[in-house]
Amino acid sequence: MYNFKEVETKWRGIWETNNTNEVSCPTKAPEQKKVYVLEMLPYPSGKIHMGHVRNYAIGDVVARFKKSSGYNVLHPMGWDSFGMPAENAAIKHGVHPREWTEGNILAMKNTLLPLGLSYDWKREIATHSKEYYGLEQQIFLDLYQRGLIYRKDAFVNWDPVDNTVLANEQVIDGCGWRSGAPVIKKKIPHWCVRITAYTDELLRNLESLPGWPEKVLLMQENWIGKSEGLEVKFVFHDKTVSRVAAFPDDSVTVFTTRPETLFGASFCAIAPEHPLSSFLAESDQEIAAFIRKCQELPSTESAISIAEKKGYDTGIFVRNPFDSKKLIKLYIANFVLMEYGKGAIFGCPAHDERDFDFATKYELPITTVIQCPPEETLPYVEPIGKMVHSEFLDGLDVLEARKVAIDKAEQLKIGVRKVTYRLRDWTVSRQRYWGCPVPMVHCPQCGTVPLRKEDLPVWLPEDVDFTQVGNPLDKHETWKQTVCPVCGAAAQRETDTLDTFFESSWYFLRYCSPHASEPFDKAEAQYWMPVDIYIGGIEHAVLHLLYARFFSMALSDMQYIDVREPFITLLTQGMVCHTSFQNSQGEWLYPEDVDKLPDGTYVCIETGEQVKAVRAEKMSKSKNNVVDPTAIVDAYGADSLRLFIMSDTPYDKDFYWNTEALDGAWRYLNKMWRLCENIMAQGVFSEEILAQGTAAIISKNDAPDILETTHVYLARIEQSLNQFSFHKAIALHRELTRALENCNFTEVRKDIAAEVFYIWLTAISPVTPHFALEAYEALFKPRSVHDTLLWPQLRPELATEDFVEIAVQVCGKFRGAFTAPVGASDTELQDNAMALENVQKFIVNKKITKVVVVSDKLVNFVVE
C-alpha cells in the first residue's frame, strides 16, 4: 500500500531544504516568461476550512503546471490581518489583538504546510505588521497630496455594535457585514477616497477584461451604475408666501432616467438629508422628528428597499415642469437617497412599483402615461408601448419619447441632459484600534494637516484599554498628543484607522518585492504585474476587486507602476457544501449521523429510520458541518485531499463534500502506485533511457499504439489545464491510467515505456505532487533529487487521433462521461463506461439486463 505519510513528509522536507518554491529574482532571469498566480489572502480567523483548501488547491495546480512548463512563477501567501474580530477577541478574552492575530496566523500556517502548497513563504506578508502598514501610510499621503483623499462631515453608515463607519458596500441587507447589527445613519467627520475620479475608466475598462466571469463584470457594472437622463427643476408654486420664502433656491432639482413619464408625476420627494429638509426642520419639530426617525435606517439601497416607505407631507407644492398649471405635493421620504442624483425624485405611480405603493398609501392621483397592454395591470413598468395623456409626447414609443422629452426640457431651459453614477466615494475611516493609523494631525492653528514622510511611520500604541466603549485610540491621551508638522504647536493625531480594504487593495504589489524599503520596487513590480491568474470567492466581486482596480489606476498615475488593471484572469471558485439529511420529525442530520444502504438510501444510525430528504448547505461552524482539513490529511494524505477536491466538479461550481468520493481518490492513488510496482517488477527505467526514447520515434508510423494514445491524452490534459478544467484533466488522466493498465509493457521497448510513464506521472504532478515525485524516483532512479518534473514535450504528429466524448447512462439517466478514440469498439466503450466510479455506484449488486452502445456517442446500462 502507498505510504502517504512517509512520502509526503519526505518531499516537503526536500522542497524546504532545496528552497524549491523560492521565486527567481527577475533581475537574474529577465527574459524568462513569468506567471503570477495569486489566491485572495485570507483573514487569520485561526481555522483553515475546506473552502480555503479548494481555493488554494486551484491556485497550486495552476502554479505547479506553469512552473513545470518553464515559467518563472510567483505564488505567494499572506494574511489580511487587521480588522474588528481581533479587537473583539481582545475585549472578550483579555488578549492583545496582536497576540490573538499572530497566534491565529501560526495555527493556519501549520494547517497549510502539510497540504504541499508551492508558496514562496519568504515573501509572506501580514498587513498588521509595522513594515506593511508603515509603507501604507506613505501611499495614503501620496493619494492625499493628489486630491484623492479628503475629509468631510456627512451622514455615514454606523455600526452600533462595532462602533465604526461602514462603506455602502459593507452594509448587507441593512446590517453590518461583520457584526450583523442593524446599521443607522450618523453624521460625523470621516476620511474618503475619491474613487469617483476614476468612474469612467473603472466602467470602460470592464470591456478589456475578457478573462473575468461575465457575472462579475455585470456586478461591477451595476455597482458603478451609469445612468443617462434629465436633470430638471420643479419650481415652488408660490415662493413669496410659502414656508420656503427664506430658502435660497426657488425649486427642487430632480435627476430622472424616465423623463418621458413627467406628465404622470403625482408627487415629489426629497431625502431627509436634503438641504430643504434641514431648512424646514429648523422651524418644524414634527419634520425634525421625522428626519431623526429616517436616520435610524442605513443609507443603502438594499436596506431602504425592504423598509416600509414613509413620507412627510411638507405642505409645499411644486409645478410640473411640462405643465406649470399642475401642482404636485412635496414630501420628505425615507426611501430617497441624498447620495443619488440630487437627493430628490418625482413619483410616477402608474409606471413604478415603489411610487405606486407610496401613492396608494397616501391616496395620491395615479395617471397612466404609457398605454398598457390589456392583460397588464398597474403599475406597468415595462418601457414598451405608446405614450398617452402626455401632450407633445402622445403616440410616440417610450424610447423615442424619452429623447424628445430631454430635447424639449433643454429647449425650454428647464432641464439639462445628464449622466450620473451610482458609485460613491469610498469611506475609509474606522473608529477602532486594530487598523492602520491615518497619518494626519489636527492643529488648532493650521487645521488638519498631513504628516511629513520623514515623520512616518505612525505606530499603534501597545498599551491600550479595551474596557471602554468606542475607539481606544481616541481615549489614549498620551498617544494622540503630538506636535503640528507645519507650525510645531501642540496638536492631536487623527484617531481613526483605515478600512481593512485599504490594505487588501495593494497587497498584491507588495508581494513583488516584500522586503523593499518603499511600498514596492518599481522594476520588480513591472516584471511581475499584472497578476495573471487571481482566484477567490464571488463575494468579493464588488468590494475588494473594485477598490484594487482603483488603486492600480491611481498608483499608475502617481508613477508607482505602469499597470492600470491588476488582474488579467479571475477565477471565482464555488463553495464547499455538505449534504444534510432530514428525519420524519423534521430534524436535520449530518453525514456522521447516517449510514448508506446498498440500495442507495440513507438511514439514521441511531434509530434506523430512513431519511426523507437531502439538501446541501455551505460548510460553516454555526451549522456544525465543518470538516477539519488536518483530520483528512492525517487519514488520507494531502494528495488524496487535493485530488478529491479538484475532481468531478468545475472550479466555479459548488463542490459537495462526499466521503465516498474521498475514498475513491485514495483508491486511485493506490491504483497508480500498484501500476508503478508492476512496472518496477519488470525492471526500473533510467533517465538516460528516457532521453533515448524522446529521440527514438520520429514518425507516426513508427509509434506503438500506447505512445500515440499517451500523447493524445497529454494534448487533452494540457488543454484542460490551460482552460482551468481541472476536473476534466483528472478524468482524462484516469482514462490514461486504464490504457496503461491494459497495455502489455513486456512487448514495449523500454525507452518508449519510459516516455509513456514519464508523461503519465507528469500529467498528474500538479494535482498530486508528492506522489508523482516519489513514483518518478522509484521508476527512474535519478542520480540527483528532482523536486519538480518538467512538463513533457508534446509530439503533435502523434496526437492527431480524433477523440469523442461518450455519455454514460444507467437506466436512461446520465451518470458520467469519458473520452474515447473515434470508432472505438463496443467492448472498449462498455469496459471504459463500467470503470467509471460514479457508474459503479448505480450498478453494484445489481443485475445488468442490457447494454445499449451507440457508436461514438453513448453507453446505457439497463439494470434490475
Coordinates of C-alpha atoms in Angstrom, one line a residue, residues 143 146-150 152 167-169 191-203 220 223-224 421-428 499 501-502 505 542-554 557 564:
L143 CA -3.1 59.9 -2.5
R146 CA -3.0 64.2 -5.3
G147 CA -6.5 65.1 -4.0
L148 CA -7.8 61.6 -4.0
I149 CA -8.3 61.5 -0.2
Y150 CA -10.3 64.2 1.7
K152 CA -15.8 65.8 5.2
A167 CA -19.0 51.8 3.4
N168 CA -22.2 51.2 1.5
E169 CA -20.7 48.0 0.1
W191 CA -12.0 60.3 5.5
C192 CA -13.0 59.4 2.0
V193 CA -11.2 58.1 -1.1
R194 CA -12.2 59.8 -4.3
I195 CA -12.8 56.6 -6.2
T196 CA -15.4 58.5 -8.3
A197 CA -12.5 60.3 -10.0
Y198 CA -12.0 57.1 -11.9
T199 CA -15.6 56.2 -12.5
D200 CA -15.4 56.3 -16.3
E201 CA -12.2 54.3 -16.5
L202 CA -13.5 51.7 -14.0
L203 CA -16.5 51.2 -16.2
Q220 CA -19.2 45.7 -11.2
W223 CA -22.5 48.8 -8.9
I224 CA -20.8 51.7 -10.8
Y421 CA -23.4 57.2 -11.5
R422 CA -24.4 55.0 -8.6
L423 CA -20.8 54.7 -7.4
R424 CA -20.0 56.9 -4.4
D425 CA -16.7 57.9 -2.8
W426 CA -15.2 55.2 -0.5
T427 CA -15.5 55.9 3.2
V428 CA -12.3 54.6 4.8
D499 CA -10.8 50.3 6.5
F501 CA -10.0 47.0 2.3
F502 CA -7.3 49.7 2.1
S505 CA -6.2 47.0 -2.3
V542 CA -17.7 44.3 -5.9
L543 CA -15.8 45.4 -2.8
H544 CA -12.3 44.2 -3.0
L545 CA -12.0 44.0 -6.8
L546 CA -13.3 47.5 -7.4
Y547 CA -11.0 49.0 -4.8
A548 CA -8.0 47.1 -6.1
R549 CA -8.7 48.3 -9.6
F550 CA -8.9 51.9 -8.4
F551 CA -5.6 51.6 -6.5
S552 CA -3.8 50.3 -9.6
M553 CA -5.1 53.2 -11.7
A554 CA -4.3 55.8 -9.1
D557 CA -1.0 58.0 -12.4
R564 CA -3.8 50.1 -14.7

